[in-house]
mmCIF file of N, CA and C in Angstrom:
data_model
loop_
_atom_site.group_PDB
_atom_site.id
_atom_site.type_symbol
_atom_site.label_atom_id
_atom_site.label_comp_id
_atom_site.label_asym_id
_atom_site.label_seq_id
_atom_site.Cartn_x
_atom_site.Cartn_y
_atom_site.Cartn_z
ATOM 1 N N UNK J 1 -26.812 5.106 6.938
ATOM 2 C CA UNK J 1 -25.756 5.899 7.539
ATOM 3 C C UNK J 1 -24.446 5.127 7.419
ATOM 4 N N UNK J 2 -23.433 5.593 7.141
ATOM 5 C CA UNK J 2 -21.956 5.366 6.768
ATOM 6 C C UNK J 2 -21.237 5.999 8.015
ATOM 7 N N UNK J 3 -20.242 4.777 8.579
ATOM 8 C CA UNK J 3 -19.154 5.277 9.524
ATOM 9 C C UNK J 3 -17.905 4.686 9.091
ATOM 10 N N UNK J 4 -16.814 5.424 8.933
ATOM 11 C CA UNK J 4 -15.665 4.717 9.000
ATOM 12 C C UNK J 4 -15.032 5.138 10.476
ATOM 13 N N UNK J 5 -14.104 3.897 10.859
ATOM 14 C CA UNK J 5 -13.640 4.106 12.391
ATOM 15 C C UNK J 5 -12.118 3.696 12.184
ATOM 16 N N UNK J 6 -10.915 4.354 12.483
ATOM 17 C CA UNK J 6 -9.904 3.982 12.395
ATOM 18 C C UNK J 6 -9.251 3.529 13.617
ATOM 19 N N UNK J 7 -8.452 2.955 13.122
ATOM 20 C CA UNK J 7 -7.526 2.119 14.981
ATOM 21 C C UNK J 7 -6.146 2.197 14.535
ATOM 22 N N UNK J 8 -5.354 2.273 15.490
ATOM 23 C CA UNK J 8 -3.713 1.668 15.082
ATOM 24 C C UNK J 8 -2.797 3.116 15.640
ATOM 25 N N UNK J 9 -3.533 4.527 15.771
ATOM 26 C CA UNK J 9 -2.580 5.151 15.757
ATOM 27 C C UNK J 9 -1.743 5.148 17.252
ATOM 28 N N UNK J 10 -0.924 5.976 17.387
ATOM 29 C CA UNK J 10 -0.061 6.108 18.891
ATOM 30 C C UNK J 10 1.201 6.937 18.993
ATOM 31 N N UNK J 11 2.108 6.593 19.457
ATOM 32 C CA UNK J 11 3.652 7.030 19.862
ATOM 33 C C UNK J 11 4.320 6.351 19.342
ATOM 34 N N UNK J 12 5.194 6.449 18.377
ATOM 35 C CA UNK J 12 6.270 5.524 18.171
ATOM 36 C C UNK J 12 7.693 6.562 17.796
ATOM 37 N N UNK J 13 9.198 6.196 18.024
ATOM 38 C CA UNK J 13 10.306 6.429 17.947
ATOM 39 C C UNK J 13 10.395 6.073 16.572
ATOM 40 N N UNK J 14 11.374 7.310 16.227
ATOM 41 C CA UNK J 14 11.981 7.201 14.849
ATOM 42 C C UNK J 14 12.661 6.295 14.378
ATOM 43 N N UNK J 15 11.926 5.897 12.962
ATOM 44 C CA UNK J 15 12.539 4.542 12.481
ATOM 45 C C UNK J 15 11.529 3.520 13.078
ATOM 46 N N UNK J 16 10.862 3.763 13.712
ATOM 47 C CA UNK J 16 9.353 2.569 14.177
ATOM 48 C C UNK J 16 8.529 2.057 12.764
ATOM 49 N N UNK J 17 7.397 1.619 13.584
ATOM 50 C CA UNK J 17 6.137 1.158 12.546
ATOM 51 C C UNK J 17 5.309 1.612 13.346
ATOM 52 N N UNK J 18 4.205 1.813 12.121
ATOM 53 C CA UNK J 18 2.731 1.584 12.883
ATOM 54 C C UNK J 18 1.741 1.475 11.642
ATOM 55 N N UNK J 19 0.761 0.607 12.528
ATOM 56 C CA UNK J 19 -0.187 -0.083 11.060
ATOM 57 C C UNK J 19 -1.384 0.820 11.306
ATOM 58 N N UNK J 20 -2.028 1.597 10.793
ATOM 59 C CA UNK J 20 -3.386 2.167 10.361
ATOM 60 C C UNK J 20 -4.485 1.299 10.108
ATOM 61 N N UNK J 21 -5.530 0.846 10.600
ATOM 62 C CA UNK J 21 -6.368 0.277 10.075
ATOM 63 C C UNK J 21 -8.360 1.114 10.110
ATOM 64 N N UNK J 22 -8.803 1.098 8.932
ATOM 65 C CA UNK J 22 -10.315 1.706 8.592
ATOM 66 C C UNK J 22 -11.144 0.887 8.246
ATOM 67 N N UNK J 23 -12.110 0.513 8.679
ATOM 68 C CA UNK J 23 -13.126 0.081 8.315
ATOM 69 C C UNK J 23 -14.857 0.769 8.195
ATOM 70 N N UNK J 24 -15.372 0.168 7.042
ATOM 71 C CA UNK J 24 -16.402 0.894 6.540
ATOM 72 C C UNK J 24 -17.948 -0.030 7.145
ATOM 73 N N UNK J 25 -18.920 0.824 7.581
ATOM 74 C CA UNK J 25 -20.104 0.068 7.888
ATOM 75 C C UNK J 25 -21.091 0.744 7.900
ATOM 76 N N UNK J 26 -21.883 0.440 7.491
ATOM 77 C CA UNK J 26 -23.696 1.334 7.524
ATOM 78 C C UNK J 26 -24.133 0.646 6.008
ATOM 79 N N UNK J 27 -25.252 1.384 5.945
ATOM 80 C CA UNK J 27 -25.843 1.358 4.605
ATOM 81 C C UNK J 27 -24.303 1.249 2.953
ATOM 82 N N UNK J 28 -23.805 0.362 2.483
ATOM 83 C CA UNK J 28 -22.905 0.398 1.952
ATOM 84 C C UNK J 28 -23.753 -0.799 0.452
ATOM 85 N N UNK J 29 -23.675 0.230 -0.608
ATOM 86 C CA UNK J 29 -24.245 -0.628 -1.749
ATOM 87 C C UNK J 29 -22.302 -0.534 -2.426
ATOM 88 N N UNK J 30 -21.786 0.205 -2.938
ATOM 89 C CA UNK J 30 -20.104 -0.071 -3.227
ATOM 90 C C UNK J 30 -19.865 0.907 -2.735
ATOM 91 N N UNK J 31 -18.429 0.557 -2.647
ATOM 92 C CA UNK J 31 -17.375 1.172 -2.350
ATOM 93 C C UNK J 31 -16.119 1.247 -3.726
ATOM 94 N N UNK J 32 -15.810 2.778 -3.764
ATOM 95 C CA UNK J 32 -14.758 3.054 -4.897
ATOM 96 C C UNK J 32 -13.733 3.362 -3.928
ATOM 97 N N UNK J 33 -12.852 4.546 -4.229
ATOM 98 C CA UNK J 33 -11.475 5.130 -4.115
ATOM 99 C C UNK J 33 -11.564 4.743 -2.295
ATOM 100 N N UNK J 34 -10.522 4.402 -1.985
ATOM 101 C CA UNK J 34 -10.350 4.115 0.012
ATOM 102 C C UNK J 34 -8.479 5.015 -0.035
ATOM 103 N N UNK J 35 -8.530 5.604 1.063
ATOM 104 C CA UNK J 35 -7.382 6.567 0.991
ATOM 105 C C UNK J 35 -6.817 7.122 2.377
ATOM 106 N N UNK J 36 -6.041 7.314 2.925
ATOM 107 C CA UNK J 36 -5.333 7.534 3.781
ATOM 108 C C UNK J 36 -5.066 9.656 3.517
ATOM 109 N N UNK J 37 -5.261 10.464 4.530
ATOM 110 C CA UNK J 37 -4.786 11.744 4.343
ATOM 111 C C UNK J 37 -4.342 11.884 5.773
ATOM 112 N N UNK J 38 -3.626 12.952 6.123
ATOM 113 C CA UNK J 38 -3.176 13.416 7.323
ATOM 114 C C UNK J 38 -3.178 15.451 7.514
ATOM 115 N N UNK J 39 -2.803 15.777 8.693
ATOM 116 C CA UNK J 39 -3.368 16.815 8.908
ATOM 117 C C UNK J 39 -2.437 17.250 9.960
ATOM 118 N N UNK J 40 -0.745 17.786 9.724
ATOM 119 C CA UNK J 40 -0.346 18.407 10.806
ATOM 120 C C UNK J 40 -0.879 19.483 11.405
ATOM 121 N N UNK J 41 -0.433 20.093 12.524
ATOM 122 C CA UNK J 41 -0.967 20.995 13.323
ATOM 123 C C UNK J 41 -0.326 22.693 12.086
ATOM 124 N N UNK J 42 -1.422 23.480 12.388
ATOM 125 C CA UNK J 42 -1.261 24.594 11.105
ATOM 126 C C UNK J 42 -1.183 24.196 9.846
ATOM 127 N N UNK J 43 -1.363 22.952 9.570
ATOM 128 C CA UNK J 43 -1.094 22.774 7.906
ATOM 129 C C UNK J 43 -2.462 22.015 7.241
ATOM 130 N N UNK J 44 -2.362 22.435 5.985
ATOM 131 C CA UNK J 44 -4.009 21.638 5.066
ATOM 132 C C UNK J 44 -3.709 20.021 5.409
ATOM 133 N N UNK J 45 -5.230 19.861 5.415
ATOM 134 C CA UNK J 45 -4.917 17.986 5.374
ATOM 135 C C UNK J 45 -4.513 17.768 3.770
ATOM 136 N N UNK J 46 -3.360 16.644 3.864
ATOM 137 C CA UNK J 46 -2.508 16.036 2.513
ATOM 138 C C UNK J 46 -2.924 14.905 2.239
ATOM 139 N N UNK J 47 -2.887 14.370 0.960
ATOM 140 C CA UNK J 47 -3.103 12.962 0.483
ATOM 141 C C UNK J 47 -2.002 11.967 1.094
ATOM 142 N N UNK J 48 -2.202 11.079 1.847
ATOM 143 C CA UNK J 48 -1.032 10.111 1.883
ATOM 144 C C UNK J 48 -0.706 8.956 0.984
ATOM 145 N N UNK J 49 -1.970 8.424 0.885
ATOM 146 C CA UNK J 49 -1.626 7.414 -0.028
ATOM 147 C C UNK J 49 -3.431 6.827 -0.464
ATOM 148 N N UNK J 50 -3.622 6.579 -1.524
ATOM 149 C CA UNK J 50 -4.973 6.521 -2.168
ATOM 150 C C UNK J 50 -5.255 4.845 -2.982
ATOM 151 N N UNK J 51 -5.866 3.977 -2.851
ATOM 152 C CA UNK J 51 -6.066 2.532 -3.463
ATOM 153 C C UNK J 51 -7.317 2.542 -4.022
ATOM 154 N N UNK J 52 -7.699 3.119 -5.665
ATOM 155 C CA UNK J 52 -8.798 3.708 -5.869
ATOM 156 C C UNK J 52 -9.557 2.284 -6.202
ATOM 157 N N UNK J 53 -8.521 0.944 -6.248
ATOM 158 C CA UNK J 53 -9.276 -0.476 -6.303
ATOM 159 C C UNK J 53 -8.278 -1.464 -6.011
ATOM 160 N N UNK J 54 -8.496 -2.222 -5.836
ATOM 161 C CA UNK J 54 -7.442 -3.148 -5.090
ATOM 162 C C UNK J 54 -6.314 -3.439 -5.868
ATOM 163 N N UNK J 55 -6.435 -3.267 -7.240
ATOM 164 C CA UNK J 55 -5.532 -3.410 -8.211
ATOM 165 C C UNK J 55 -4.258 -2.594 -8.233
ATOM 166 N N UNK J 56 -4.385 -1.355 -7.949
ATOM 167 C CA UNK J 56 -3.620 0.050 -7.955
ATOM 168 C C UNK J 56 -3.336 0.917 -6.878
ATOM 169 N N UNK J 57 -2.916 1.414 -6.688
ATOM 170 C CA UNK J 57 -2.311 2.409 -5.623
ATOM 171 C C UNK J 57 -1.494 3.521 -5.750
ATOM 172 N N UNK J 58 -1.569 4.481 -5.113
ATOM 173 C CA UNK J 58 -0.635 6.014 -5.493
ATOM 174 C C UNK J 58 -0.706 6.565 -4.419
ATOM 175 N N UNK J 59 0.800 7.327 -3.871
ATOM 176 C CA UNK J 59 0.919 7.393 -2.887
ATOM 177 C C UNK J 59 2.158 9.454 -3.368
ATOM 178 N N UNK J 60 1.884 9.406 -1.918
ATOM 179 C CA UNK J 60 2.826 10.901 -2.109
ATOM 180 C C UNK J 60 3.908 10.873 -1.709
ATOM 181 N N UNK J 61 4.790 11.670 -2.682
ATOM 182 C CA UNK J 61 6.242 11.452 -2.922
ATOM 183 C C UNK J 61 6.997 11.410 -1.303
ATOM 184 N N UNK J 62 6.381 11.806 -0.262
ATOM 185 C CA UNK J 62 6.940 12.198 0.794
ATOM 186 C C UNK J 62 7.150 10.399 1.850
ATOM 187 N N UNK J 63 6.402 9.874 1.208
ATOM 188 C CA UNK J 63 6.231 8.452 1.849
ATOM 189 C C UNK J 63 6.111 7.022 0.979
ATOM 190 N N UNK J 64 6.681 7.584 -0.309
ATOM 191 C CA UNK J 64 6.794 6.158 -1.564
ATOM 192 C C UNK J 64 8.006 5.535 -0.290
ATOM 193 N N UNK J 65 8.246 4.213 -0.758
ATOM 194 C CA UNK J 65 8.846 3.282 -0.427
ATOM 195 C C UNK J 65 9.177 3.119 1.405
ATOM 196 N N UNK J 66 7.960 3.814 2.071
ATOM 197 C CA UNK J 66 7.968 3.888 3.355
ATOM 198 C C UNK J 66 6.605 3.186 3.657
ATOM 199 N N UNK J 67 5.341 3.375 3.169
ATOM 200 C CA UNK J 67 4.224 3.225 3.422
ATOM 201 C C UNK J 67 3.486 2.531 2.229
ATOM 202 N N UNK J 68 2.999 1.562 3.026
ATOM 203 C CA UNK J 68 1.939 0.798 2.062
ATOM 204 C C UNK J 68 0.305 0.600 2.115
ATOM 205 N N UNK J 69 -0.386 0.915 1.349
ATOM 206 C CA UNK J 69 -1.816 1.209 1.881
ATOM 207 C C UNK J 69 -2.180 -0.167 1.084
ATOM 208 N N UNK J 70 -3.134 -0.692 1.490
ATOM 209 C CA UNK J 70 -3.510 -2.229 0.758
ATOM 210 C C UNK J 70 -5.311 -1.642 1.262
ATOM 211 N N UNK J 71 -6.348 -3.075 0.316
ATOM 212 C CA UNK J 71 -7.608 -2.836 1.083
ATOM 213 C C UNK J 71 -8.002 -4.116 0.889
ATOM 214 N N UNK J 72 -8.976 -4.509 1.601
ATOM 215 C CA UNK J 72 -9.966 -5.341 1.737
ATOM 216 C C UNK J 72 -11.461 -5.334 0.916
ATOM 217 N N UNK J 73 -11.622 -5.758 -0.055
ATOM 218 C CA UNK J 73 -13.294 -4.927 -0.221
ATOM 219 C C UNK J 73 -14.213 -5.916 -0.005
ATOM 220 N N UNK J 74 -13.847 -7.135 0.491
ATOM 221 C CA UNK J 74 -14.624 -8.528 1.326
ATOM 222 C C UNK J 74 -15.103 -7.672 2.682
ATOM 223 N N UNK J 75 -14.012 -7.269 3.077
ATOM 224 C CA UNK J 75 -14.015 -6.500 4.817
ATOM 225 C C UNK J 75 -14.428 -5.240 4.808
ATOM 226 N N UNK J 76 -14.816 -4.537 3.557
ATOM 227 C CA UNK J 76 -15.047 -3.299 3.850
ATOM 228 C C UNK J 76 -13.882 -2.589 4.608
ATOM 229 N N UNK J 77 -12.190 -2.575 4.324
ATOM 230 C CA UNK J 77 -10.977 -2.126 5.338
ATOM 231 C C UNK J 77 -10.590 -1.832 4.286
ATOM 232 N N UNK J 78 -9.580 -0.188 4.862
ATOM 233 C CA UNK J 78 -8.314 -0.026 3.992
ATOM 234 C C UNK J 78 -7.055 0.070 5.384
ATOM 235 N N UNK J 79 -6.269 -0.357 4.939
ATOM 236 C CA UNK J 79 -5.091 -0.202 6.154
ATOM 237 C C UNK J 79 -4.059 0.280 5.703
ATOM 238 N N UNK J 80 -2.725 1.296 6.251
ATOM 239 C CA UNK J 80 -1.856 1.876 6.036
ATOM 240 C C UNK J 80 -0.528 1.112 6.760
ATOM 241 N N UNK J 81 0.065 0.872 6.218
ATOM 242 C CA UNK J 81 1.440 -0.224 6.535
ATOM 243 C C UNK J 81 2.562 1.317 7.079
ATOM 244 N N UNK J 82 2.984 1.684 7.806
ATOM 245 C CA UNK J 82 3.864 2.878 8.085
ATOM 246 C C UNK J 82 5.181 2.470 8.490
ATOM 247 N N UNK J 83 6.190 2.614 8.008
ATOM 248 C CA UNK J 83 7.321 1.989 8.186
ATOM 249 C C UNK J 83 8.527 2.981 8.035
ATOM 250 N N UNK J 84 9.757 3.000 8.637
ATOM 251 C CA UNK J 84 10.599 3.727 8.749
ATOM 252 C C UNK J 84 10.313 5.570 9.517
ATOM 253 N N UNK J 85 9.509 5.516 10.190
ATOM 254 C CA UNK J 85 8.517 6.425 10.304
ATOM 255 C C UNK J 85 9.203 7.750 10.963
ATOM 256 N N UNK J 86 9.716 9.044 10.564
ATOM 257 C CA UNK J 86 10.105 9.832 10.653
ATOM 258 C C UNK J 86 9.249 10.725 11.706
ATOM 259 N N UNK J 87 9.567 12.073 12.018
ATOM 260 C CA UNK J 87 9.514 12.514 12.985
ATOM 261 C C UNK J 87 8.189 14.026 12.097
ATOM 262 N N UNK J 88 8.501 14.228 10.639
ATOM 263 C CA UNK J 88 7.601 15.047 10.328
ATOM 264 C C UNK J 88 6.685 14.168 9.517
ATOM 265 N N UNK J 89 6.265 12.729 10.052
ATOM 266 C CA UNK J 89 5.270 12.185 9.757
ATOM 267 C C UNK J 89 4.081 12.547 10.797
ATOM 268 N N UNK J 90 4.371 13.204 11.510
ATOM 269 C CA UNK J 90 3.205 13.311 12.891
ATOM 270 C C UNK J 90 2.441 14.225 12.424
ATOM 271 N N UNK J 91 1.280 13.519 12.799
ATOM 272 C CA UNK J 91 -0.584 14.234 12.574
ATOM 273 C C UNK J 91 -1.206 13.016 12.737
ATOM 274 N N UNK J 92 -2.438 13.744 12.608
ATOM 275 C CA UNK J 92 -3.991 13.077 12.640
ATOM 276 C C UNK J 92 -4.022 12.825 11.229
ATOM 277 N N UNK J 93 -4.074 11.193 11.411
ATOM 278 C CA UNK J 93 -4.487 10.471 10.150
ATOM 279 C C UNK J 93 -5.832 10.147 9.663
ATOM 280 N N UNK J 94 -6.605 10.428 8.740
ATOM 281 C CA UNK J 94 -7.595 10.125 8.345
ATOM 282 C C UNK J 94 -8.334 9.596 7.231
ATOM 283 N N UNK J 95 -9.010 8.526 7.413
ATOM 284 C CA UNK J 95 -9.463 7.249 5.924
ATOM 285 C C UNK J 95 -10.473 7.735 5.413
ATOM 286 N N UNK J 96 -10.261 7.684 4.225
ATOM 287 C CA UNK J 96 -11.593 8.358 3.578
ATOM 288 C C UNK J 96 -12.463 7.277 2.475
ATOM 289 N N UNK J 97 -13.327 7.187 2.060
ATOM 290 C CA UNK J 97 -13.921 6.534 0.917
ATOM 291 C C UNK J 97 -14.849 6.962 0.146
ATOM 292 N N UNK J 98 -14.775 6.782 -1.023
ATOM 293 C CA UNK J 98 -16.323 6.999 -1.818
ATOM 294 C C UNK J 98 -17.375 6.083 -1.862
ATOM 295 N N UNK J 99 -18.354 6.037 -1.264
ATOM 296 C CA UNK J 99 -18.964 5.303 -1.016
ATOM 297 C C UNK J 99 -20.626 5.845 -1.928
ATOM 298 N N UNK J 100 -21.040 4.912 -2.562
ATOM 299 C CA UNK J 100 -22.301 4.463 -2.594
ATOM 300 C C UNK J 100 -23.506 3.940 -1.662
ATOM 301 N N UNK J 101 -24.500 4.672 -1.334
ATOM 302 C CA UNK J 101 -25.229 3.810 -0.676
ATOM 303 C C UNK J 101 -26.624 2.848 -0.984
ATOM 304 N N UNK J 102 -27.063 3.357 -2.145
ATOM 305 C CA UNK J 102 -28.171 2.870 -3.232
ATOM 306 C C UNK J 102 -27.627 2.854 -4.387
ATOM 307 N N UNK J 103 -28.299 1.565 -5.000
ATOM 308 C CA UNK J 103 -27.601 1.869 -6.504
ATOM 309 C C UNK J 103 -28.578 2.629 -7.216
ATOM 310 N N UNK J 104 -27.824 3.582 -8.058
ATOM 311 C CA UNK J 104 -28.344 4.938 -8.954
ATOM 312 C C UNK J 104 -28.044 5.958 -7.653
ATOM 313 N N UNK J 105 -27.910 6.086 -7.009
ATOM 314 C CA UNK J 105 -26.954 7.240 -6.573
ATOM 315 C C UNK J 105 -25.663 7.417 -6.826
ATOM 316 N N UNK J 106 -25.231 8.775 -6.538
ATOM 317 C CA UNK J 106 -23.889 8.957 -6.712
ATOM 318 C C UNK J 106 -23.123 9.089 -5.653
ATOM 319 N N UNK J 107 -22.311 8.440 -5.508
ATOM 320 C CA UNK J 107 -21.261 8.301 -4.612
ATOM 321 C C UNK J 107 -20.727 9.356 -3.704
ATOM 322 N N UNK J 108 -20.594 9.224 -2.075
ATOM 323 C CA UNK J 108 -20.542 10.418 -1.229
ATOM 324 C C UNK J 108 -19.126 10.182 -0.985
ATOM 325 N N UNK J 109 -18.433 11.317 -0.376
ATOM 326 C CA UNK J 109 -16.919 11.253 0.308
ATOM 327 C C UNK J 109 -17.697 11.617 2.042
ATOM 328 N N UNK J 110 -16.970 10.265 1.999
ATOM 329 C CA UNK J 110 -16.995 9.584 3.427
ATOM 330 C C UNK J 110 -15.623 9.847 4.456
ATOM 331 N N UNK J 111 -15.579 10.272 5.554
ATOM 332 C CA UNK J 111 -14.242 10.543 6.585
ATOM 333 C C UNK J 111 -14.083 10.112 8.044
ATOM 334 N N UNK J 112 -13.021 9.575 8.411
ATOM 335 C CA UNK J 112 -13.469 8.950 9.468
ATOM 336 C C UNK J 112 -13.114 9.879 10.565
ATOM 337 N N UNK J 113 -12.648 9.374 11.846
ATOM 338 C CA UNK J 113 -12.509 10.548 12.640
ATOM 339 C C UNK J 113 -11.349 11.157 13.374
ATOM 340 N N UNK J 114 -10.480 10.342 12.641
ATOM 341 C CA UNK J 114 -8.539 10.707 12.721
ATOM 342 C C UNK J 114 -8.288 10.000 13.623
ATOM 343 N N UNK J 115 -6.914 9.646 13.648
ATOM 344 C CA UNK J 115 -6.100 9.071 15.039
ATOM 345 C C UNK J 115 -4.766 9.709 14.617
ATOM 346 N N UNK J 116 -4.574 9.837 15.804
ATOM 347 C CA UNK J 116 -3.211 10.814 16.129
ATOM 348 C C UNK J 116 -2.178 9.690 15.940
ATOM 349 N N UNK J 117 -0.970 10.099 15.238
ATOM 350 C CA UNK J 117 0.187 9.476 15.550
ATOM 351 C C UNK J 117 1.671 10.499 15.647
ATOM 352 N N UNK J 118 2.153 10.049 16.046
ATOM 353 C CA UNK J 118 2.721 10.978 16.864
ATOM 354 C C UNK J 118 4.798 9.846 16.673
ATOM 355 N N UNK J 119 5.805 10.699 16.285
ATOM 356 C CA UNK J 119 6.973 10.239 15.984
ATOM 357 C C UNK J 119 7.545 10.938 16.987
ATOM 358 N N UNK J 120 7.936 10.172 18.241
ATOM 359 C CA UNK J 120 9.538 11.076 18.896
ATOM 360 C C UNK J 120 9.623 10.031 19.500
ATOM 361 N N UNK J 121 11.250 10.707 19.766
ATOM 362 C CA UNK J 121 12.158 10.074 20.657
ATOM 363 C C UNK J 121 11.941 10.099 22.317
#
């Protein structure tokens, strides 16, 4: 069994920070793509930013040079760096991964269980 659990979200004022952090645990043979999405209220959940290996990263145009997603694959963590943080950044953030759990299987999409963050004054 696979859980990811996220921490970090909250309240912060425009122009704040806040750091995102996910970590992966259960049955884990690899781990591929680790990714950040969010989910305002009435709207589809969006890609925020995706680190399909520690090497690379791609992120959506709405949060380039605001947000930095980095990972760990010692720690089984991906974390979201949030910076300059605007006011239609607010939703439920959620880490996702592809995860393996035997080798010769194929890899499941894994989700954790959101944390709210929330931008006002």
């Amino acid at each position: 069994q696979v859980q990811l659990v996220e921490s970090g979200g909250g309240l912060v004022q425009p122009g704040g920070s806040l750091r995102l952090s996910c970590v992966a645990s259960g049955s884990i043979f690899s781990i591929y793509a680790m990714g950040w999405y969010r989910q305002a209220p009435g709207e589809e959940r969006q890609l925020v930013a995706i680190a399909p290996n520690v090497f690379s990263t791609m992120y959506a145009d709405s949060v380039k040079g605001r947000f930095t997603i980095s990972r760990d694959d010692a720690q089984n963590t991906v974390t979201l760096q949030m910076n300059s943080l605007k006011s239609e950044d607010t939703a439920v953030y959620y880490c996702s991964a592809d995860i393996k759990e035997r080798p010769g299987e194929d890899p499941g999409l894994y989700w954790g269980q959101g944390t709210q963050v929330t931008v006002s004054s």
